[in-house]
Amino acid sequence: MKYTVSRGTKDILPEEMAYWHHIESASRSLFDLYNYQEIRTPIFEMTDLFERGIGTSTDIVEKEMYTFTDKGDRRLTLRPEGTAPIARAYIQHSMHKKETVSKLYYCGPMFRYERPQAGRFRQFHQIGVECLGNAHPFSDAEVISLGVHLFDDMGLSGLSVSINSVGCVVCRPVIEERLKQFIGANLQGLCEDCKRRFNSKPLRILDCKNPQCRAYFSGMPDIQKSQCHECRDHFNSVVEYIDSLGIPFNINPQLVRGLEYYSRTTFEILSEHLGAQNAICGGGRYDGLVSQMGGPSVPAVGFAFGIERAVMVLQQMSDIFKRKDPLIFVAPLGFEQQTKCFFLVDELRRAGIKCEIDYSKGELKAQLKQANKLQAEYALIYGETEAEKNTIVVKHMTKGQQVEIAWDSVVNYLKEAHGQP
Ligand code: AMP
């Protein structure tokens, strides 16, 4: 085959679309319930935005960005995530002056040059929320609860929440020092990325996916013990709130996430239905990001989940999406009958009845075969005999019964059959 999709990308075919619509509409309704508003930012932004926002010692910035120079010699990057662009838009449109808390959500494609595997693509889609302007642990707990509520609404089961705190600008140096003392003894056994990050961003080491490196992390000192009082209190409150909301969780002291902007809370929602890529949703607090990008000092918390992974979970769980709206198949037999049926399908569709027609001049048998293939509920058969009598045959495809009714009454007949007024 000469042309196929690029590595790490995929076509989303019609048979998968019901899942996508379900996920998108469940998200939109729930975000509306929590009073979030949608924002759409461009697919590409200045490269510097992501370098500064996500952090230069992350895998994303070091290895995974789709960066190019445009004809005006600008360095641009296809967005690898949604938070930095939203922080940019928040600053650019002075949203902090218009409202004390901005609650935004987004949905769209993201791009990362990763090694493709099941559940990991180079173009994938995220839906995410960002709540800017509230530093209180209630805000973290509410965002986590929104994520859990959302997957409940979608009908996803087998999920668990993993949570941690990575400290703040005040206690981060203490945490990093403690970590360096622990890792230092094993530095030679770690990969090149970890060795490089050891001095500049030791916390990043915990994000390394290399199993050999990960083996060294067991027995690591509890980084929460090195945190300042404020961070510990904040974390304890978040944990207390989500616990009292009845959300099951576990504390994972190694959960630092792949983006450098996180402060205090980090969390993931994991699915038992996904293999190695078991994280369906990731997020946390990023109190320093807006100011670091030249804006005011505004605390914030958010999450993003991958639509492809949510689809994978739903596909394994249920077949509710295989059900379709009932379809009427119109089978004209002969040229003149085709012309009349051409106008009939228009009338049916305008009456809100979903229908399909075969213009291939096929025999009745072939047309009914086609109706079966499309899982039509009824076939409308209109041949010369019916034309002479000004009637039409309505055949129930699964029951096999058929009735002959007056041509003019067919729209009402089908409306009644579907229970419409
Ligand atoms: P992150 O933006 O890295 O915090 O990821 C948040 C969520 O996006 C993950 O939990 C996944 O569900 C999804 N995700 C991230 N990277 C990919 C990818 N390369 N392919 C598919 N989904 C992804």
Coordinates of C-alpha atoms and ligand atoms in Angstrom, one line a residue:
M1 CA 0.0 0.0 0.0
K2 CA 1.5 3.3 -1.0
Y3 CA -0.1 5.6 1.6
T4 CA -0.9 4.7 5.2
V5 CA -1.2 6.8 8.3
S6 CA 2.0 8.0 9.8
R7 CA 3.6 5.9 12.6
G8 CA 1.9 6.5 16.0
T9 CA -1.3 8.0 14.4
K10 CA -4.6 6.4 13.6
D11 CA -7.8 6.9 11.7
I12 CA -10.8 6.9 14.0
L13 CA -13.2 4.9 12.0
P14 CA -17.1 5.2 12.1
E15 CA -17.5 2.0 14.2
E16 CA -15.5 3.6 17.0
M17 CA -17.2 6.9 16.8
A18 CA -20.1 6.1 19.2
Y19 CA -17.5 5.7 22.0
W20 CA -15.9 9.1 21.2
H21 CA -19.3 10.8 21.1
H22 CA -20.2 9.2 24.4
I23 CA -17.0 10.3 26.1
E24 CA -17.2 13.8 24.7
S25 CA -20.8 14.4 25.6
A26 CA -20.5 12.9 29.1
S27 CA -17.5 15.3 29.7
R28 CA -19.3 18.3 28.4
S29 CA -22.4 17.7 30.5
L30 CA -20.5 17.1 33.7
F31 CA -18.1 20.0 33.2
D32 CA -21.2 22.2 32.7
L33 CA -22.6 20.8 36.0
Y34 CA -19.4 21.8 37.8
N35 CA -19.6 25.2 36.0
Y36 CA -16.5 24.8 33.8
Q37 CA -16.4 26.6 30.4
E38 CA -14.8 25.4 27.3
I39 CA -11.7 27.1 25.8
R40 CA -10.0 26.2 22.5
T41 CA -6.4 27.2 21.9
P42 CA -4.3 26.8 18.7
I43 CA -2.8 23.4 17.8
F44 CA 0.7 25.0 17.6
E45 CA 2.4 27.5 19.8
M46 CA 5.8 29.0 20.3
T47 CA 8.3 26.3 21.3
D48 CA 9.6 28.5 24.1
L49 CA 6.1 28.3 25.8
F50 CA 6.4 24.5 26.2
E51 CA 10.1 24.6 27.1
R52 CA 9.5 27.1 29.9
G53 CA 6.1 25.6 30.9
I54 CA 6.7 21.9 30.9
G55 CA 10.4 22.1 31.8
T56 CA 13.6 21.4 29.8
S57 CA 14.5 18.3 31.7
T58 CA 11.3 16.4 31.0
D59 CA 11.0 13.6 28.4
I60 CA 8.4 15.7 26.6
V61 CA 10.7 18.7 26.0
E62 CA 14.0 16.7 25.7
K63 CA 12.7 14.1 23.2
E64 CA 9.1 14.2 22.2
M65 CA 8.1 17.6 20.8
Y66 CA 7.2 18.1 17.1
T67 CA 9.1 21.3 16.6
F68 CA 9.5 23.1 13.3
T69 CA 10.5 26.5 11.9
D70 CA 7.9 28.3 9.8
K71 CA 8.6 30.5 6.8
G72 CA 8.9 33.5 9.1
D73 CA 11.7 31.7 11.0
R74 CA 9.7 31.2 14.1
R75 CA 10.3 28.1 16.2
L76 CA 6.9 26.5 16.7
T77 CA 5.7 23.2 18.3
L78 CA 2.6 21.1 17.9
R79 CA 1.1 21.2 21.4
P80 CA 2.2 18.2 23.5
E81 CA -0.3 19.0 26.3
G82 CA -3.0 21.5 27.1
T83 CA -2.0 23.2 30.4
A84 CA 0.8 25.5 29.2
P85 CA -1.3 26.9 26.3
I86 CA -4.2 27.6 28.8
A87 CA -1.9 29.3 31.2
R88 CA -0.7 31.4 28.2
A89 CA -4.3 32.2 27.2
Y90 CA -5.2 33.0 30.8
I91 CA -2.4 35.6 31.0
Q92 CA -2.9 37.0 27.5
H93 CA -6.6 37.6 28.1
S94 CA -6.1 38.9 31.6
M95 CA -8.7 36.4 32.9
H96 CA -7.6 37.0 36.5
K97 CA -8.9 40.5 36.3
K98 CA -12.3 39.3 35.1
E99 CA -12.9 36.6 37.7
T100 CA -11.3 35.3 40.9
V101 CA -11.6 31.7 39.8
S102 CA -11.5 30.6 36.2
K103 CA -12.7 27.1 35.5
L104 CA -11.8 26.0 32.0
Y105 CA -12.0 22.8 30.0
Y106 CA -10.6 21.7 26.7
C107 CA -10.7 18.9 24.2
G108 CA -8.4 18.2 21.3
P109 CA -5.4 16.5 19.7
M110 CA -2.0 16.5 21.3
F111 CA 1.3 15.4 19.8
R112 CA 4.3 13.6 21.3
Y113 CA 7.1 11.8 19.5
E114 CA 6.9 8.7 21.8
R115 CA 7.5 5.1 21.0
P116 CA 4.1 3.9 19.9
Q117 CA 2.5 0.9 21.6
A118 CA -1.0 -0.1 22.8
G119 CA -2.5 3.0 24.3
R120 CA 0.4 5.2 23.4
F121 CA 0.2 7.3 20.2
R122 CA 2.1 10.2 18.6
Q123 CA -1.2 12.0 17.9
F124 CA -3.7 11.4 20.7
H125 CA -6.6 13.3 22.2
Q126 CA -7.0 14.7 25.6
I127 CA -9.9 16.2 27.5
G128 CA -8.8 18.3 30.5
V129 CA -9.9 20.8 33.1
E130 CA -8.0 23.7 34.7
C131 CA -9.2 25.5 37.8
L132 CA -7.2 28.7 38.2
G133 CA -7.4 31.0 41.2
N134 CA -7.9 28.8 44.2
A135 CA -5.1 27.5 46.5
H136 CA -7.3 25.6 48.9
P137 CA -7.1 21.8 49.3
F138 CA -10.8 21.8 48.6
S139 CA -10.0 22.8 45.1
D140 CA -7.6 19.8 44.6
A141 CA -10.2 17.4 46.1
E142 CA -13.0 18.8 44.0
V143 CA -10.9 18.4 40.8
I144 CA -10.0 14.8 41.7
S145 CA -13.7 14.1 42.6
L146 CA -14.7 15.6 39.2
G147 CA -12.4 13.1 37.5
V148 CA -13.8 10.2 39.4
H149 CA -17.4 11.4 38.8
L150 CA -16.7 11.8 35.1
F151 CA -15.5 8.2 34.7
D152 CA -18.5 7.0 36.7
D153 CA -20.8 8.9 34.4
M154 CA -19.1 7.3 31.4
G155 CA -19.7 3.9 32.9
L156 CA -16.0 3.0 33.4
S157 CA -15.3 0.7 36.3
G158 CA -12.1 -0.9 37.8
L159 CA -10.5 2.5 38.4
S160 CA -8.3 3.6 41.3
V161 CA -6.8 6.9 42.3
S162 CA -3.1 7.3 43.1
I163 CA -2.0 10.5 44.9
N164 CA 1.2 12.2 46.1
S165 CA 2.6 15.6 46.9
V166 CA 5.8 16.9 45.3
G167 CA 6.2 19.9 47.7
C168 CA 6.6 23.5 46.8
V169 CA 9.4 26.0 45.9
V170 CA 10.2 26.3 49.6
C171 CA 10.7 22.6 50.4
R172 CA 11.7 21.3 47.0
P173 CA 15.4 21.9 47.6
V174 CA 15.2 19.9 50.8
I175 CA 13.4 17.0 49.1
E176 CA 15.9 17.1 46.2
E177 CA 18.8 17.0 48.6
R178 CA 17.4 14.0 50.4
L179 CA 16.7 12.2 47.1
K180 CA 20.3 12.9 45.9
Q181 CA 21.7 11.4 49.1
F182 CA 19.7 8.2 48.5
I183 CA 20.2 7.9 44.8
G184 CA 23.9 9.0 44.8
A185 CA 25.1 5.6 45.9
N186 CA 23.5 3.9 43.0
L187 CA 24.1 6.6 40.3
Q188 CA 26.3 4.4 38.2
G189 CA 23.5 1.8 37.8
L190 CA 21.1 4.4 36.5
C191 CA 20.4 5.3 32.8
E192 CA 22.0 8.3 31.0
D193 CA 18.9 10.5 31.4
C194 CA 18.8 9.9 35.2
K195 CA 22.6 10.6 35.5
R196 CA 22.1 13.9 33.6
R197 CA 19.1 14.9 35.7
F198 CA 20.8 14.0 39.0
N199 CA 22.3 17.4 39.4
S200 CA 19.8 19.7 37.8
K201 CA 16.4 18.1 38.5
P202 CA 16.8 15.1 40.8
L203 CA 13.0 14.8 41.3
R204 CA 12.7 14.0 37.6
I205 CA 14.6 10.8 38.1
L206 CA 11.5 9.3 39.8
D207 CA 9.6 9.7 36.5
C208 CA 12.1 7.4 34.7
K209 CA 10.3 4.5 33.1
N210 CA 13.4 2.3 32.7
P211 CA 12.7 -0.9 34.8
Q212 CA 16.4 -1.1 35.8
C213 CA 16.3 2.4 37.3
R214 CA 12.9 1.8 38.9
A215 CA 14.4 -1.2 40.8
Y216 CA 16.7 1.3 42.6
F217 CA 13.8 3.4 43.8
S218 CA 12.3 0.9 46.1
G219 CA 13.3 1.8 49.7
M220 CA 13.4 5.4 48.7
P221 CA 13.0 7.9 51.6
D222 CA 9.4 9.2 52.0
I223 CA 9.7 12.6 50.2
Q224 CA 6.7 13.8 52.1
K225 CA 8.7 13.8 55.3
S226 CA 11.0 16.4 53.8
Q227 CA 8.2 18.7 53.0
C228 CA 7.4 22.0 54.7
H229 CA 4.5 22.2 57.2
E230 CA 2.2 24.0 54.7
C231 CA 2.7 21.3 52.1
R232 CA 2.1 18.5 54.5
D233 CA -1.0 20.1 55.9
H234 CA -2.3 20.7 52.4
F235 CA -1.7 17.1 51.4
N236 CA -3.3 15.8 54.6
S237 CA -6.4 17.9 53.9
V238 CA -6.7 16.8 50.3
V239 CA -6.4 13.2 51.4
E240 CA -8.9 13.7 54.2
Y241 CA -11.4 15.4 51.8
I242 CA -11.3 12.8 49.1
D243 CA -11.5 10.1 51.7
S244 CA -14.6 11.7 53.1
L245 CA -16.1 11.9 49.6
G246 CA -15.8 8.1 49.6
I247 CA -13.1 8.0 46.8
P248 CA -10.8 5.0 47.2
F249 CA -7.2 6.0 46.8
N250 CA -3.6 5.0 47.5
I251 CA -0.7 7.2 48.3
N252 CA 2.2 6.6 45.9
P253 CA 5.3 8.6 47.1
Q254 CA 7.0 8.1 43.7
L255 CA 4.3 9.8 41.7
V256 CA 6.0 12.9 40.3
R257 CA 4.4 12.9 36.8
G258 CA 6.2 13.9 33.6
L259 CA 5.7 17.6 33.7
E260 CA 7.8 19.9 35.8
Y261 CA 5.2 22.5 36.7
Y262 CA 3.5 20.5 39.4
S263 CA 3.7 21.7 43.0
R264 CA 2.1 19.9 45.9
T265 CA -0.6 17.5 44.7
T266 CA 0.0 15.1 41.9
F267 CA -2.5 12.3 41.0
E268 CA -3.4 9.7 38.5
I269 CA -6.5 7.7 37.8
L270 CA -5.5 4.1 36.8
S271 CA -7.5 1.5 35.1
E272 CA -7.3 -2.3 35.6
H273 CA -8.5 -2.7 32.0
L274 CA -5.4 -1.2 30.4
G275 CA -2.1 -3.0 30.1
A276 CA 1.3 -1.3 30.6
Q277 CA -0.2 2.1 29.9
N278 CA -2.7 1.9 32.7
A279 CA -3.0 5.6 33.5
I280 CA -6.1 7.0 32.0
C281 CA -6.0 10.4 33.7
G282 CA -3.2 12.5 35.2
G283 CA -3.1 15.9 36.9
G284 CA -2.2 18.0 39.9
R285 CA -1.6 21.4 41.3
Y286 CA 0.6 23.9 39.5
D287 CA 0.8 27.0 41.6
G288 CA 4.0 28.4 40.0
L289 CA 3.2 28.0 36.3
V290 CA 1.2 31.2 35.6
S291 CA 3.8 33.5 37.3
Q292 CA 6.7 31.6 35.7
M293 CA 5.2 32.4 32.3
G294 CA 5.1 36.1 33.1
G295 CA 1.6 36.3 34.6
P296 CA 0.4 37.1 38.1
S297 CA 0.9 34.6 40.9
V298 CA -2.2 32.4 40.6
P299 CA -2.6 29.0 42.1
A300 CA -4.1 26.3 39.9
V301 CA -5.0 22.7 39.7
G302 CA -6.2 20.4 36.8
F303 CA -6.2 17.1 35.0
A304 CA -6.2 15.6 31.6
F305 CA -7.3 12.2 30.4
G306 CA -6.6 10.4 27.1
I307 CA -9.7 9.7 25.0
E308 CA -8.1 6.8 23.2
R309 CA -7.5 5.1 26.6
A310 CA -11.0 5.8 27.8
V311 CA -12.3 4.2 24.5
M312 CA -10.1 1.2 25.1
V313 CA -11.6 0.7 28.6
L314 CA -15.1 1.1 27.3
Q315 CA -14.6 -1.3 24.5
Q316 CA -13.5 -4.0 26.9
M317 CA -16.4 -3.4 29.2
S318 CA -19.6 -3.2 27.3
D319 CA -21.4 -3.6 24.1
I320 CA -24.0 -0.8 24.7
F321 CA -22.4 1.2 21.9
K322 CA -23.2 -1.5 19.4
R323 CA -26.8 -0.5 19.5
K324 CA -27.8 1.9 16.8
D325 CA -30.8 4.2 16.2
P326 CA -33.5 2.2 14.3
L327 CA -33.0 2.4 10.5
I328 CA -35.6 2.2 7.7
F329 CA -34.4 0.7 4.5
V330 CA -36.3 1.9 1.3
A331 CA -36.3 -0.7 -1.5
P332 CA -37.7 0.7 -4.8
L333 CA -38.1 -1.8 -7.6
G334 CA -37.9 -0.2 -11.0
F335 CA -36.9 3.3 -12.3
E336 CA -40.2 5.2 -11.7
Q337 CA -40.5 3.7 -8.3
Q338 CA -36.9 5.0 -7.5
T339 CA -37.9 8.5 -8.4
K340 CA -40.9 8.4 -6.1
C341 CA -38.8 6.9 -3.3
F342 CA -36.1 9.6 -3.8
F343 CA -38.8 12.1 -2.6
L344 CA -40.1 9.7 0.1
V345 CA -36.7 9.4 1.8
D346 CA -36.5 13.2 1.8
E347 CA -39.9 13.3 3.5
L348 CA -38.9 10.6 6.0
R349 CA -35.7 12.3 7.0
R350 CA -37.4 15.7 7.4
A351 CA -39.8 13.9 9.7
G352 CA -36.8 12.8 11.8
I353 CA -36.8 9.2 10.6
K354 CA -33.4 7.7 9.9
C355 CA -33.4 5.9 6.5
E356 CA -31.3 4.5 3.8
I357 CA -32.2 3.8 0.1
D358 CA -30.7 1.6 -2.5
Y359 CA -30.5 3.2 -6.0
S360 CA -28.7 0.3 -7.6
K361 CA -31.9 -1.0 -9.3
G362 CA -31.3 -4.3 -7.5
E363 CA -33.7 -7.2 -7.3
L364 CA -35.9 -7.4 -4.1
K365 CA -33.8 -10.2 -2.7
A366 CA -30.5 -8.3 -3.1
Q367 CA -32.1 -5.2 -1.5
L368 CA -33.5 -7.2 1.5
K369 CA -30.0 -8.7 1.9
Q370 CA -28.6 -5.2 2.1
A371 CA -31.3 -4.2 4.6
N372 CA -30.3 -7.1 6.8
K373 CA -26.7 -6.2 6.6
L374 CA -27.5 -2.6 7.8
Q375 CA -29.6 -4.1 10.6
A376 CA -32.6 -2.1 9.4
E377 CA -35.7 -2.4 11.5
Y378 CA -38.1 -2.1 8.6
A379 CA -37.8 -2.3 4.8
L380 CA -40.2 -0.3 2.7
I381 CA -40.9 -2.2 -0.5
Y382 CA -42.3 -0.3 -3.5
G383 CA -42.6 -2.1 -6.8
E384 CA -44.9 -1.8 -9.8
T385 CA -47.8 -3.6 -8.1
E386 CA -47.7 -1.2 -5.1
A387 CA -47.4 1.8 -7.5
E388 CA -50.6 0.8 -9.3
K389 CA -52.5 0.5 -6.0
N390 CA -50.8 3.6 -4.5
T391 CA -49.6 1.5 -1.5
I392 CA -46.3 0.5 0.0
V393 CA -45.2 -2.6 1.8
V394 CA -43.7 -2.2 5.3
K395 CA -41.7 -5.3 6.3
H396 CA -40.4 -5.8 9.8
M397 CA -37.0 -7.2 9.2
T398 CA -36.5 -9.4 12.3
K399 CA -40.1 -10.5 12.8
G400 CA -40.5 -11.1 9.1
Q401 CA -44.1 -9.8 9.2
Q402 CA -45.3 -7.3 6.6
V403 CA -48.3 -5.0 6.0
E404 CA -49.4 -3.1 3.0
I405 CA -50.5 0.4 3.8
A406 CA -51.6 3.5 1.8
W407 CA -48.6 5.4 0.3
D408 CA -49.7 8.6 2.0
S409 CA -49.8 7.1 5.5
V410 CA -46.3 5.7 5.6
V411 CA -44.7 8.6 7.4
N412 CA -47.3 8.6 10.2
Y413 CA -47.2 4.8 10.3
L414 CA -43.4 4.8 11.0
K415 CA -43.7 7.7 13.4
E416 CA -46.2 5.7 15.4
A417 CA -44.1 2.6 15.2
H418 CA -41.2 4.5 16.7
G419 CA -43.5 5.9 19.4
Q420 CA -43.3 9.5 18.1
P421 CA -46.3 11.8 18.4
Ligands
AMP1 P1 -0.1 13.8 30.7 O1 -0.5 14.9 29.8 O2 1.2 13.2 30.4 O3 -0.3 14.1 32.2 O4 -1.2 12.6 30.4 C1 -2.5 12.6 30.8 C2 -3.2 11.5 30.1 O5 -3.2 11.6 28.7 C3 -2.6 10.1 30.4 O6 -3.1 9.5 31.6 C4 -3.1 9.3 29.1 O7 -4.5 8.9 29.3 C5 -3.1 10.4 28.1 N1 -1.9 10.3 27.3 C6 -0.7 10.8 27.5 N2 0.2 10.5 26.6 C7 -0.4 9.7 25.7 C8 0.0 9.1 24.4 N3 1.2 9.3 23.9 N4 -1.0 8.4 23.8 C9 -2.2 8.2 24.3 N5 -2.6 8.8 25.4 C10 -1.7 9.6 26.1

